[in-house]
Amino acid sequence: MIKRVIYQETQQQFFRDVLLNKVAAKMQETAEAYNLHPSHSEITSWRNNAPKIKELLELSSVSDTYVTFEYLVPYNMKRIDCMIYGSDADNMGNVVHIELKQWSNDGVKTASVSGNFEVDDISDASFKVEAYTGGNYRVVSHPSQQVRGYNDYLTGFVEVLSTKELGLHGYAYCYNYTHDKDEKLYDPMYAPLLKQYRTYSGNEVEQLAKELHKALKNGRGFDIFNKLMSSPIRPSKKLLESAADMVHEGNESAFSLIEDQIVARNVILDKIRHYIKDKNKKKAVIIVKGGPGTGKTVIALHILALVAKMKSRITVHYATKSKPLLEGIRNRLPRGSRAKLLFSNVTQFIPANFDPNSLDVLLVDEAHRISQSSNNQYTPAEKRTSMPQIETLIRAANISVFFIDDKQAIRSVEIGSTELIRETADRYHADIEEVELKSQFRCNGSDNYLDWLEDVLYNKQIEHHFSNDDFDFQIIDSPSALYEKIAVVDSEEGKSARLTAGFCWPWSSNLGADGDLVKDVQIGDFAMPWETKDTITKVPEGYVKWYEWAYKPEGVKQVGCIYTAQGFEFDVVGVIVGPDLYVDSFGKLAVDKHAIADPVLKRSGEGIDLYVRNIYRVLMSRGMKGCYVYFCNKDVENYFRKALNG
């Protein structure tokens, strides 16, 4: 059972714990019992926050409330600093959540508002602020943005809040900050946010206390707390309605299914229907295999929408490792759509966040990108797990559906495969179903082109051929001419095109001295920047963040690598084939690992040869109508020309 809070006490006992300096100690003891290991700075913040909440409650003149600290947000890595429970003058039960910040005026700088959707933010607009936190100045969410995100999660998944059986109120409290001394946290750019979710400063504590008085004055805190904790955790009706509508929001054809996609859908739906009727709820794993353009993502989204329409309240999530793909899908949803809450990174499904079988259906896209571990640099120390990532996914859901292309493995840290899924499903005694998608709709529907491409890249005998009527494949003489062609296609109404390249040039972590992106991809007099690296927090004007490269128009001004292109499709894709491919003395296509600039790929050992070939297979199959290619190595160009004419 997932533990939801680290500290919980009646108001009276909480006051006594503060007076005796016991709050932080109790929290630390409980955290250790839960196998959590809080850092020294975290314990210090608990010690500082508790007296401020005590003073706030005293000032609000309430009694018989209930107080908790560190509430784990459902299906998320985050914890809410403080939650207080009580009832108002009409005896309506209320939950007040407070985001606590120790920021001072000197430690805050204004940042920006963007239309981008951030992983941990639930709104369409993202409100950022630059603040001194974690030993340095960082661009982070505005406190009120965090409050809004928590509000959306809680109302999206906690039933007594989504049905409004209990009221929910969220505030931020920066008790070391003085409003009126400066306006950084209250810059006019934040006005739409602050109007909904107020951030209170230290000199506004009386105003915040009045809000608490209105929401909690009639007490009964323990009853309200128990009602919240015993509430089912599942998608709200509104959330599911939003997901169900997503295929009908002006772009229905983008999600429609044909041919063997329908077969795959029916297999999945049949398993779900049997699961609903089955009292024993036996675990099931479905593997949907398909190459480029076979519609794996389309099927996943279609299933999500159909499950959301079912009368039975089914908990369903879509998961993928690819942040660009995740953000691209979210970008296609209607503005303000609550369906965005149902899309997560695969790293979220760790035991600290999910009990076994706590989801009914989990749709895992790009399953070939599953890693050995779910831990990453953003996983809190106390939530890290030794469980392999594939196990965390199968463990979390009764029905797991994996959409996979075994030939898209592109580096050794990504170990997802059909065989791995089967082996893990067997260990969980799950029923296993497999479906193969053969009809592909990318590359102008030309199986001939894809078969030819595999013949060439993997040194097979050239047995397949295609015509220009099948697919528009062009070899371009220079990278500049290639980019010009791509830019022209992308400028045409209703068309999309992007330039990509093998990872054979360094990727700068910082902006250049002129404040612009460094033009890393240099070939003679041609120079262009890669997509913006995630270490660059302030993106120069006219460019977009790395995960927006594929679907925002500014992306055409940057070269995309495999990690941003994978999972996307364009009308035409441009590919710079780098010096990592050459023709050996036997006249075969070979891989030069010394020409690779990807530090992760370079550590792949013997598998590096296959990964490089897979990378170019992926890049050269992103185009729906055409693929234009420039070869750095002229021997490789001649190799491809010969294969074309053979």
PDB file of N, CA and C in Angstrom, residues 103 110-118 121-130 139-149 185 187-197 335 545:
ATOM      1  N   TRP A 103      11.775  31.313  -0.103  1.00  0.00           N
ATOM      2  CA  TRP A 103      12.440  32.304  -0.938  1.00  0.00           C
ATOM      3  C   TRP A 103      12.387  33.696  -0.303  1.00  0.00           C
ATOM      4  N   THR A 110      12.401  37.575 -11.963  1.00  0.00           N
ATOM      5  CA  THR A 110      11.292  37.204 -12.844  1.00  0.00           C
ATOM      6  C   THR A 110      11.829  36.411 -14.010  1.00  0.00           C
ATOM      7  N   ALA A 111      10.975  35.563 -14.581  1.00  0.00           N
ATOM      8  CA  ALA A 111      11.401  34.734 -15.707  1.00  0.00           C
ATOM      9  C   ALA A 111      10.476  34.950 -16.890  1.00  0.00           C
ATOM     10  N   SER A 112       9.556  34.038 -17.137  1.00  0.00           N
ATOM     11  CA  SER A 112       8.769  34.155 -18.359  1.00  0.00           C
ATOM     12  C   SER A 112       7.462  33.397 -18.271  1.00  0.00           C
ATOM     13  N   VAL A 113       6.613  33.672 -19.250  1.00  0.00           N
ATOM     14  CA  VAL A 113       5.386  32.911 -19.461  1.00  0.00           C
ATOM     15  C   VAL A 113       5.476  32.361 -20.872  1.00  0.00           C
ATOM     16  N   SER A 114       5.198  31.086 -21.042  1.00  0.00           N
ATOM     17  CA  SER A 114       5.222  30.505 -22.379  1.00  0.00           C
ATOM     18  C   SER A 114       3.996  29.642 -22.574  1.00  0.00           C
ATOM     19  N   GLY A 115       3.721  29.327 -23.831  1.00  0.00           N
ATOM     20  CA  GLY A 115       2.599  28.462 -24.150  1.00  0.00           C
ATOM     21  C   GLY A 115       2.980  26.995 -24.124  1.00  0.00           C
ATOM     22  N   ASN A 116       4.151  26.692 -23.631  1.00  0.00           N
ATOM     23  CA  ASN A 116       4.633  25.316 -23.655  1.00  0.00           C
ATOM     24  C   ASN A 116       4.005  24.500 -22.536  1.00  0.00           C
ATOM     25  N   PHE A 117       3.857  23.228 -22.782  1.00  0.00           N
ATOM     26  CA  PHE A 117       3.339  22.325 -21.754  1.00  0.00           C
ATOM     27  C   PHE A 117       4.518  21.629 -21.097  1.00  0.00           C
ATOM     28  N   GLU A 118       4.686  21.796 -19.799  1.00  0.00           N
ATOM     29  CA  GLU A 118       5.790  21.180 -19.080  1.00  0.00           C
ATOM     30  C   GLU A 118       5.336  19.866 -18.437  1.00  0.00           C
ATOM     31  N   ASP A 121       3.654  20.344 -15.133  1.00  0.00           N
ATOM     32  CA  ASP A 121       2.637  21.377 -15.088  1.00  0.00           C
ATOM     33  C   ASP A 121       1.420  20.905 -15.873  1.00  0.00           C
ATOM     34  N   ILE A 122       0.244  21.282 -15.397  1.00  0.00           N
ATOM     35  CA  ILE A 122      -0.960  20.705 -15.970  1.00  0.00           C
ATOM     36  C   ILE A 122      -1.719  21.687 -16.852  1.00  0.00           C
ATOM     37  N   SER A 123      -1.296  22.910 -16.926  1.00  0.00           N
ATOM     38  CA  SER A 123      -2.003  23.893 -17.733  1.00  0.00           C
ATOM     39  C   SER A 123      -1.328  24.029 -19.079  1.00  0.00           C
ATOM     40  N   ASP A 124      -1.982  24.743 -19.994  1.00  0.00           N
ATOM     41  CA  ASP A 124      -1.374  24.991 -21.291  1.00  0.00           C
ATOM     42  C   ASP A 124      -0.284  26.041 -21.192  1.00  0.00           C
ATOM     43  N   ALA A 125      -0.494  27.052 -20.376  1.00  0.00           N
ATOM     44  CA  ALA A 125       0.524  28.076 -20.199  1.00  0.00           C
ATOM     45  C   ALA A 125       1.430  27.706 -19.034  1.00  0.00           C
ATOM     46  N   SER A 126       2.710  27.959 -19.193  1.00  0.00           N
ATOM     47  CA  SER A 126       3.678  27.626 -18.152  1.00  0.00           C
ATOM     48  C   SER A 126       4.286  28.919 -17.620  1.00  0.00           C
ATOM     49  N   PHE A 127       4.123  29.148 -16.330  1.00  0.00           N
ATOM     50  CA  PHE A 127       4.613  30.374 -15.694  1.00  0.00           C
ATOM     51  C   PHE A 127       5.886  30.055 -14.918  1.00  0.00           C
ATOM     52  N   LYS A 128       6.988  30.642 -15.341  1.00  0.00           N
ATOM     53  CA  LYS A 128       8.287  30.334 -14.756  1.00  0.00           C
ATOM     54  C   LYS A 128       8.833  31.529 -13.978  1.00  0.00           C
ATOM     55  N   VAL A 129       9.719  31.228 -13.035  1.00  0.00           N
ATOM     56  CA  VAL A 129      10.396  32.261 -12.259  1.00  0.00           C
ATOM     57  C   VAL A 129      11.814  31.777 -11.992  1.00  0.00           C
ATOM     58  N   GLU A 130      12.765  32.698 -11.967  1.00  0.00           N
ATOM     59  CA  GLU A 130      14.148  32.330 -11.661  1.00  0.00           C
ATOM     60  C   GLU A 130      14.377  32.589 -10.178  1.00  0.00           C
ATOM     61  N   VAL A 139      15.651  28.274 -13.197  1.00  0.00           N
ATOM     62  CA  VAL A 139      14.329  28.609 -13.717  1.00  0.00           C
ATOM     63  C   VAL A 139      13.386  27.483 -13.314  1.00  0.00           C
ATOM     64  N   VAL A 140      12.411  27.810 -12.482  1.00  0.00           N
ATOM     65  CA  VAL A 140      11.480  26.812 -11.943  1.00  0.00           C
ATOM     66  C   VAL A 140      10.056  27.331 -12.088  1.00  0.00           C
ATOM     67  N   SER A 141       9.101  26.480 -11.797  1.00  0.00           N
ATOM     68  CA  SER A 141       7.703  26.901 -11.860  1.00  0.00           C
ATOM     69  C   SER A 141       7.414  27.965 -10.805  1.00  0.00           C
ATOM     70  N   HIS A 142       6.614  28.947 -11.167  1.00  0.00           N
ATOM     71  CA  HIS A 142       6.108  29.919 -10.197  1.00  0.00           C
ATOM     72  C   HIS A 142       5.332  29.146  -9.130  1.00  0.00           C
ATOM     73  N   PRO A 143       5.404  29.548  -7.848  1.00  0.00           N
ATOM     74  CA  PRO A 143       4.690  28.811  -6.796  1.00  0.00           C
ATOM     75  C   PRO A 143       3.212  28.584  -7.105  1.00  0.00           C
ATOM     76  N   SER A 144       2.578  29.588  -7.683  1.00  0.00           N
ATOM     77  CA  SER A 144       1.157  29.429  -8.016  1.00  0.00           C
ATOM     78  C   SER A 144       0.952  28.433  -9.150  1.00  0.00           C
ATOM     79  N   GLN A 145       1.942  28.314 -10.038  1.00  0.00           N
ATOM     80  CA  GLN A 145       1.865  27.303 -11.097  1.00  0.00           C
ATOM     81  C   GLN A 145       1.879  25.904 -10.485  1.00  0.00           C
ATOM     82  N   GLN A 146       2.704  25.712  -9.483  1.00  0.00           N
ATOM     83  CA  GLN A 146       2.743  24.422  -8.806  1.00  0.00           C
ATOM     84  C   GLN A 146       1.407  24.124  -8.136  1.00  0.00           C
ATOM     85  N   VAL A 147       0.825  25.141  -7.516  1.00  0.00           N
ATOM     86  CA  VAL A 147      -0.476  24.963  -6.857  1.00  0.00           C
ATOM     87  C   VAL A 147      -1.527  24.558  -7.878  1.00  0.00           C
ATOM     88  N   ARG A 148      -1.522  25.221  -9.032  1.00  0.00           N
ATOM     89  CA  ARG A 148      -2.491  24.886 -10.078  1.00  0.00           C
ATOM     90  C   ARG A 148      -2.288  23.442 -10.559  1.00  0.00           C
ATOM     91  N   GLY A 149      -1.029  23.056 -10.733  1.00  0.00           N
ATOM     92  CA  GLY A 149      -0.753  21.687 -11.154  1.00  0.00           C
ATOM     93  C   GLY A 149      -1.283  20.671 -10.168  1.00  0.00           C
ATOM     94  N   LEU A 185       7.541  38.382  -7.912  1.00  0.00           N
ATOM     95  CA  LEU A 185       6.586  37.271  -7.930  1.00  0.00           C
ATOM     96  C   LEU A 185       5.193  37.713  -8.366  1.00  0.00           C
ATOM     97  N   ASP A 187       4.714  40.129 -10.888  1.00  0.00           N
ATOM     98  CA  ASP A 187       4.830  40.811 -12.178  1.00  0.00           C
ATOM     99  C   ASP A 187       3.508  40.665 -12.935  1.00  0.00           C
ATOM    100  N   PRO A 188       3.090  41.708 -13.688  1.00  0.00           N
ATOM    101  CA  PRO A 188       1.825  41.620 -14.432  1.00  0.00           C
ATOM    102  C   PRO A 188       1.713  40.399 -15.339  1.00  0.00           C
ATOM    103  N   MET A 189       2.858  39.840 -15.778  1.00  0.00           N
ATOM    104  CA  MET A 189       2.795  38.658 -16.650  1.00  0.00           C
ATOM    105  C   MET A 189       2.172  37.461 -15.933  1.00  0.00           C
ATOM    106  N   TYR A 190       2.217  37.475 -14.586  1.00  0.00           N
ATOM    107  CA  TYR A 190       1.658  36.362 -13.822  1.00  0.00           C
ATOM    108  C   TYR A 190       0.189  36.587 -13.438  1.00  0.00           C
ATOM    109  N   ALA A 191      -0.383  37.711 -13.858  1.00  0.00           N
ATOM    110  CA  ALA A 191      -1.733  38.091 -13.421  1.00  0.00           C
ATOM    111  C   ALA A 191      -2.787  37.002 -13.652  1.00  0.00           C
ATOM    112  N   PRO A 192      -2.845  36.365 -14.847  1.00  0.00           N
ATOM    113  CA  PRO A 192      -3.873  35.333 -15.054  1.00  0.00           C
ATOM    114  C   PRO A 192      -3.747  34.172 -14.071  1.00  0.00           C
ATOM    115  N   LEU A 193      -2.507  33.844 -13.722  1.00  0.00           N
ATOM    116  CA  LEU A 193      -2.250  32.753 -12.785  1.00  0.00           C
ATOM    117  C   LEU A 193      -2.635  33.143 -11.364  1.00  0.00           C
ATOM    118  N   LEU A 194      -2.182  34.333 -10.934  1.00  0.00           N
ATOM    119  CA  LEU A 194      -2.423  34.789  -9.559  1.00  0.00           C
ATOM    120  C   LEU A 194      -3.906  35.024  -9.283  1.00  0.00           C
ATOM    121  N   LYS A 195      -4.646  35.326 -10.338  1.00  0.00           N
ATOM    122  CA  LYS A 195      -6.085  35.536 -10.170  1.00  0.00           C
ATOM    123  C   LYS A 195      -6.765  34.236  -9.750  1.00  0.00           C
ATOM    124  N   GLN A 196      -6.247  33.109 -10.249  1.00  0.00           N
ATOM    125  CA  GLN A 196      -6.817  31.800  -9.911  1.00  0.00           C
ATOM    126  C   GLN A 196      -6.232  31.215  -8.635  1.00  0.00           C
ATOM    127  N   TYR A 197      -4.904  31.283  -8.523  1.00  0.00           N
ATOM    128  CA  TYR A 197      -4.205  30.629  -7.417  1.00  0.00           C
ATOM    129  C   TYR A 197      -3.212  31.619  -6.817  1.00  0.00           C
ATOM    130  N   ARG A 335      -6.910  22.872 -26.333  1.00  0.00           N
ATOM    131  CA  ARG A 335      -6.358  23.729 -25.297  1.00  0.00           C
ATOM    132  C   ARG A 335      -7.152  23.564 -24.000  1.00  0.00           C
ATOM    133  N   LYS A 545      12.195  24.703 -27.659  1.00  0.00           N
ATOM    134  CA  LYS A 545      12.841  23.682 -26.839  1.00  0.00           C
ATOM    135  C   LYS A 545      12.990  22.389 -27.639  1.00  0.00           C
TER     136      LYS A 545
END
